[in-house]
């Protein structure tokens, strides 16, 4: 059986486009930044290529979408599910386009479960600034600070992030497992942030967050998870996949 069988439910991970802090590497959790003009272009390009009838993410096959409450994620959702990507996003879910309307309000949940990691005292800092500050306070010995292991002072621990992601994974499986062998479409989409989506991948694969699994996830990009051999006990990820033909091709 092909692992590329598009009838097997998939989880699409959509990272928001560029923000001012994305450009300089500052930790952006609860700070509510909007997309830059280039960030809008990034997501609009992804939408044109990958979202729409007969495309990789077909709104007709989407059972549910979970969106982070942050403006940058809400804008990204709006751009992805708008039929004309030239529309300037307002940040309001489903405010500007037929694809968003086609999903139906009942299919879209805005939730803190997929919000970015709460960086607490590290909000707005660079990695080197965080490590230098912790060293001055005598918090780290031979091992440098690692968010996957150590979490954030005044913010979330790895366990707290694990708990909320596992809760979301349980909801996704409730939708997808009954459809694992076909039947009604059961794709889902998560529209969120770079670190929390990489954390989600680890939990989907049943790895602890401190597992050393190097990943990169560009702003405006799409990742894809599914089930190997249509087996709910074999969650996996695509390292590449063929894209469907569209009428325009």
XYZ file of C-alpha atoms in Angstrom:
249
model
C 0.000 0.000 0.000
C 1.359 3.414 -0.937
C 2.232 5.817 1.877
C 1.278 8.597 -0.545
C -2.386 7.536 -0.595
C -4.166 10.873 -0.307
C -7.267 9.172 1.111
C -5.393 8.568 4.371
C -6.142 11.483 6.720
C -3.400 14.075 6.905
C -2.437 16.833 9.313
C -1.215 19.955 7.542
C 1.016 22.271 9.555
C 0.969 25.886 8.383
C 3.501 28.275 9.854
C 2.633 31.967 9.803
C 4.593 34.291 7.546
C 7.391 36.639 8.467
C 7.081 39.182 11.296
C 9.563 41.840 12.388
C 10.865 39.530 15.113
C 11.042 36.528 12.780
C 13.617 38.467 10.765
C 15.995 38.975 13.696
C 15.399 35.729 15.579
C 13.719 37.132 18.680
C 11.561 34.743 20.666
C 7.969 35.690 19.875
C 5.324 34.033 21.983
C 2.525 36.151 23.432
C 3.628 39.393 21.747
C 0.928 40.033 19.160
C 2.840 41.029 16.037
C 1.305 41.273 12.589
C 2.813 39.900 9.396
C 5.221 42.077 7.477
C 4.369 42.878 3.830
C 6.836 40.163 2.842
C 5.185 37.774 5.299
C 1.872 38.376 3.546
C 3.555 37.630 0.212
C 5.012 34.387 1.587
C 1.656 33.040 2.714
C -0.169 34.280 -0.373
C 2.316 32.405 -2.554
C 1.830 29.227 -0.560
C -1.933 29.612 -0.817
C -1.872 30.043 -4.588
C 0.227 26.923 -5.053
C -1.118 24.576 -2.399
C -4.596 25.581 -1.189
C -7.823 25.278 -3.145
C -10.053 22.799 -4.979
C -7.979 19.898 -6.290
C -4.790 21.171 -4.653
C -2.756 19.725 -1.779
C -4.998 21.334 0.851
C -8.500 21.074 -0.574
C -11.045 22.925 1.606
C -13.659 20.323 0.657
C -11.504 17.630 2.292
C -10.709 19.564 5.458
C -12.620 18.324 8.504
C -11.268 20.897 10.956
C -8.778 23.740 11.346
C -7.154 24.810 14.612
C -5.693 28.322 14.659
C -3.500 30.082 17.203
C -5.172 33.220 18.613
C -2.218 35.469 17.704
C -2.802 38.018 14.942
C 0.018 36.658 12.775
C -1.595 33.197 12.770
C -5.108 34.542 12.170
C -3.838 36.590 9.238
C -2.147 33.488 7.868
C -5.375 31.490 8.132
C -7.236 34.249 6.338
C -4.714 34.326 3.499
C -4.594 30.552 3.131
C -8.333 30.129 2.897
C -9.146 33.163 0.799
C -9.877 32.566 -2.877
C -8.043 35.748 -3.940
C -4.759 35.977 -2.065
C -4.296 39.636 -3.000
C -6.792 40.550 -0.272
C -5.155 42.311 2.664
C -5.829 40.144 5.748
C -7.712 41.727 8.613
C -6.819 39.139 11.215
C -10.478 38.133 11.580
C -11.193 34.467 10.938
C -13.140 33.922 7.746
C -13.469 37.634 7.039
C -12.348 37.803 3.443
C -12.919 35.020 1.020
C -15.037 32.165 -0.263
C -12.704 29.364 0.790
C -12.928 30.469 4.419
C -16.714 30.595 4.082
C -16.754 27.113 2.521
C -15.030 25.701 5.594
C -17.878 26.822 7.804
C -17.478 28.364 11.240
C -18.046 24.985 12.892
C -14.856 23.691 11.269
C -12.577 26.410 12.668
C -11.360 26.587 16.273
C -9.155 29.388 17.593
C -7.331 27.920 20.576
C -4.438 28.454 22.942
C -3.702 24.727 22.561
C -1.733 25.555 19.399
C -0.456 28.997 20.444
C 3.287 29.519 20.447
C 5.322 28.337 23.429
C 4.935 30.887 26.227
C 8.472 32.216 26.586
C 7.754 34.130 29.797
C 10.805 36.123 30.873
C 12.532 35.283 27.579
C 9.972 37.018 25.387
C 11.653 39.215 22.797
C 15.163 37.961 23.548
C 17.721 36.262 21.327
C 19.075 32.824 22.221
C 22.483 34.207 23.162
C 20.862 36.800 25.429
C 18.852 34.114 27.220
C 21.904 31.898 27.757
C 24.056 34.784 28.954
C 21.408 35.886 31.465
C 20.942 32.362 32.811
C 24.696 31.939 33.160
C 24.948 35.159 35.152
C 22.248 33.843 37.501
C 24.051 30.526 37.911
C 21.215 28.504 36.403
C 23.236 26.442 33.941
C 26.305 24.375 34.691
C 28.013 22.384 31.984
C 24.937 22.274 29.765
C 23.762 25.392 27.964
C 20.077 26.287 28.161
C 17.867 24.220 25.868
C 14.194 25.157 25.648
C 13.162 21.582 24.821
C 14.611 20.412 28.136
C 14.570 23.471 30.387
C 11.496 25.425 29.335
C 11.250 29.122 30.120
C 11.415 31.080 33.360
C 8.064 32.721 33.922
C 6.668 30.833 30.955
C 5.883 27.260 29.997
C 7.768 24.109 30.839
C 8.247 21.294 28.363
C 5.671 19.272 30.302
C 3.049 22.004 30.039
C 3.571 22.224 26.282
C 3.488 18.441 25.978
C 0.204 18.251 27.872
C -1.610 20.746 25.689
C -0.292 19.285 22.443
C -1.233 15.764 23.503
C -4.726 17.045 24.279
C -4.970 18.439 20.749
C -3.612 15.233 19.217
C -6.340 13.293 21.009
C -8.964 15.559 19.400
C -7.412 15.078 15.965
C -7.366 11.312 16.344
C -11.045 11.336 17.333
C -11.751 12.866 13.932
C -9.295 10.882 11.836
C -9.078 7.339 13.188
C -12.671 6.411 12.189
C -11.775 7.556 8.642
C -8.357 5.911 8.491
C -9.417 3.490 5.727
C -11.212 6.022 3.598
C -14.771 7.215 3.771
C -15.432 10.886 4.389
C -12.435 13.256 4.092
C -10.730 13.931 7.405
C -7.757 16.206 6.758
C -7.029 18.781 9.449
C -4.940 21.951 9.404
C -3.002 23.655 12.198
C -2.159 27.321 11.619
C 0.425 28.366 14.157
C 4.078 29.128 14.903
C 7.508 27.720 14.208
C 8.496 26.272 17.583
C 5.098 24.954 18.651
C 4.617 23.224 15.291
C 8.004 21.541 15.608
C 6.999 20.507 19.123
C 3.761 19.132 17.666
C 5.742 16.999 15.203
C 7.686 15.445 18.075
C 4.541 14.640 20.024
C 2.791 13.299 16.893
C 5.707 10.897 16.479
C 5.479 10.081 20.217
C 8.926 11.522 20.956
C 9.633 13.525 24.127
C 10.209 17.206 23.454
C 13.862 16.958 24.466
C 14.508 14.311 21.794
C 17.258 15.675 19.504
C 15.255 15.739 16.276
C 16.626 18.618 14.176
C 13.911 20.341 12.146
C 13.576 23.502 10.085
C 10.269 25.184 9.284
C 10.303 28.311 7.128
C 7.788 31.140 7.606
C 4.788 30.608 5.346
C 5.624 26.939 4.807
C 3.447 23.818 4.965
C 4.385 20.532 6.676
C 2.506 17.247 6.353
C 1.907 14.448 8.866
C -0.153 11.301 8.464
C -0.282 7.587 9.334
C 2.061 5.008 7.808
C 0.247 2.062 6.229
C -3.085 3.580 7.344
C -2.260 2.424 10.842
C -3.241 4.744 13.722
C -0.370 3.266 15.751
C 2.183 4.330 13.120
C 2.055 8.137 13.003
C 4.580 9.476 10.519
C 5.676 12.482 8.520
C 6.296 13.029 4.838
C 9.861 13.827 3.810
C 8.439 14.565 0.363
C 5.290 13.955 -1.591
C 3.941 14.301 -5.120
C 1.591 17.209 -5.614
C -1.796 16.706 -7.272
C -2.447 17.963 -10.778
C -4.840 20.891 -11.031
C -7.047 22.010 -13.917
C -4.713 24.945 -14.583
C -1.827 22.529 -15.157
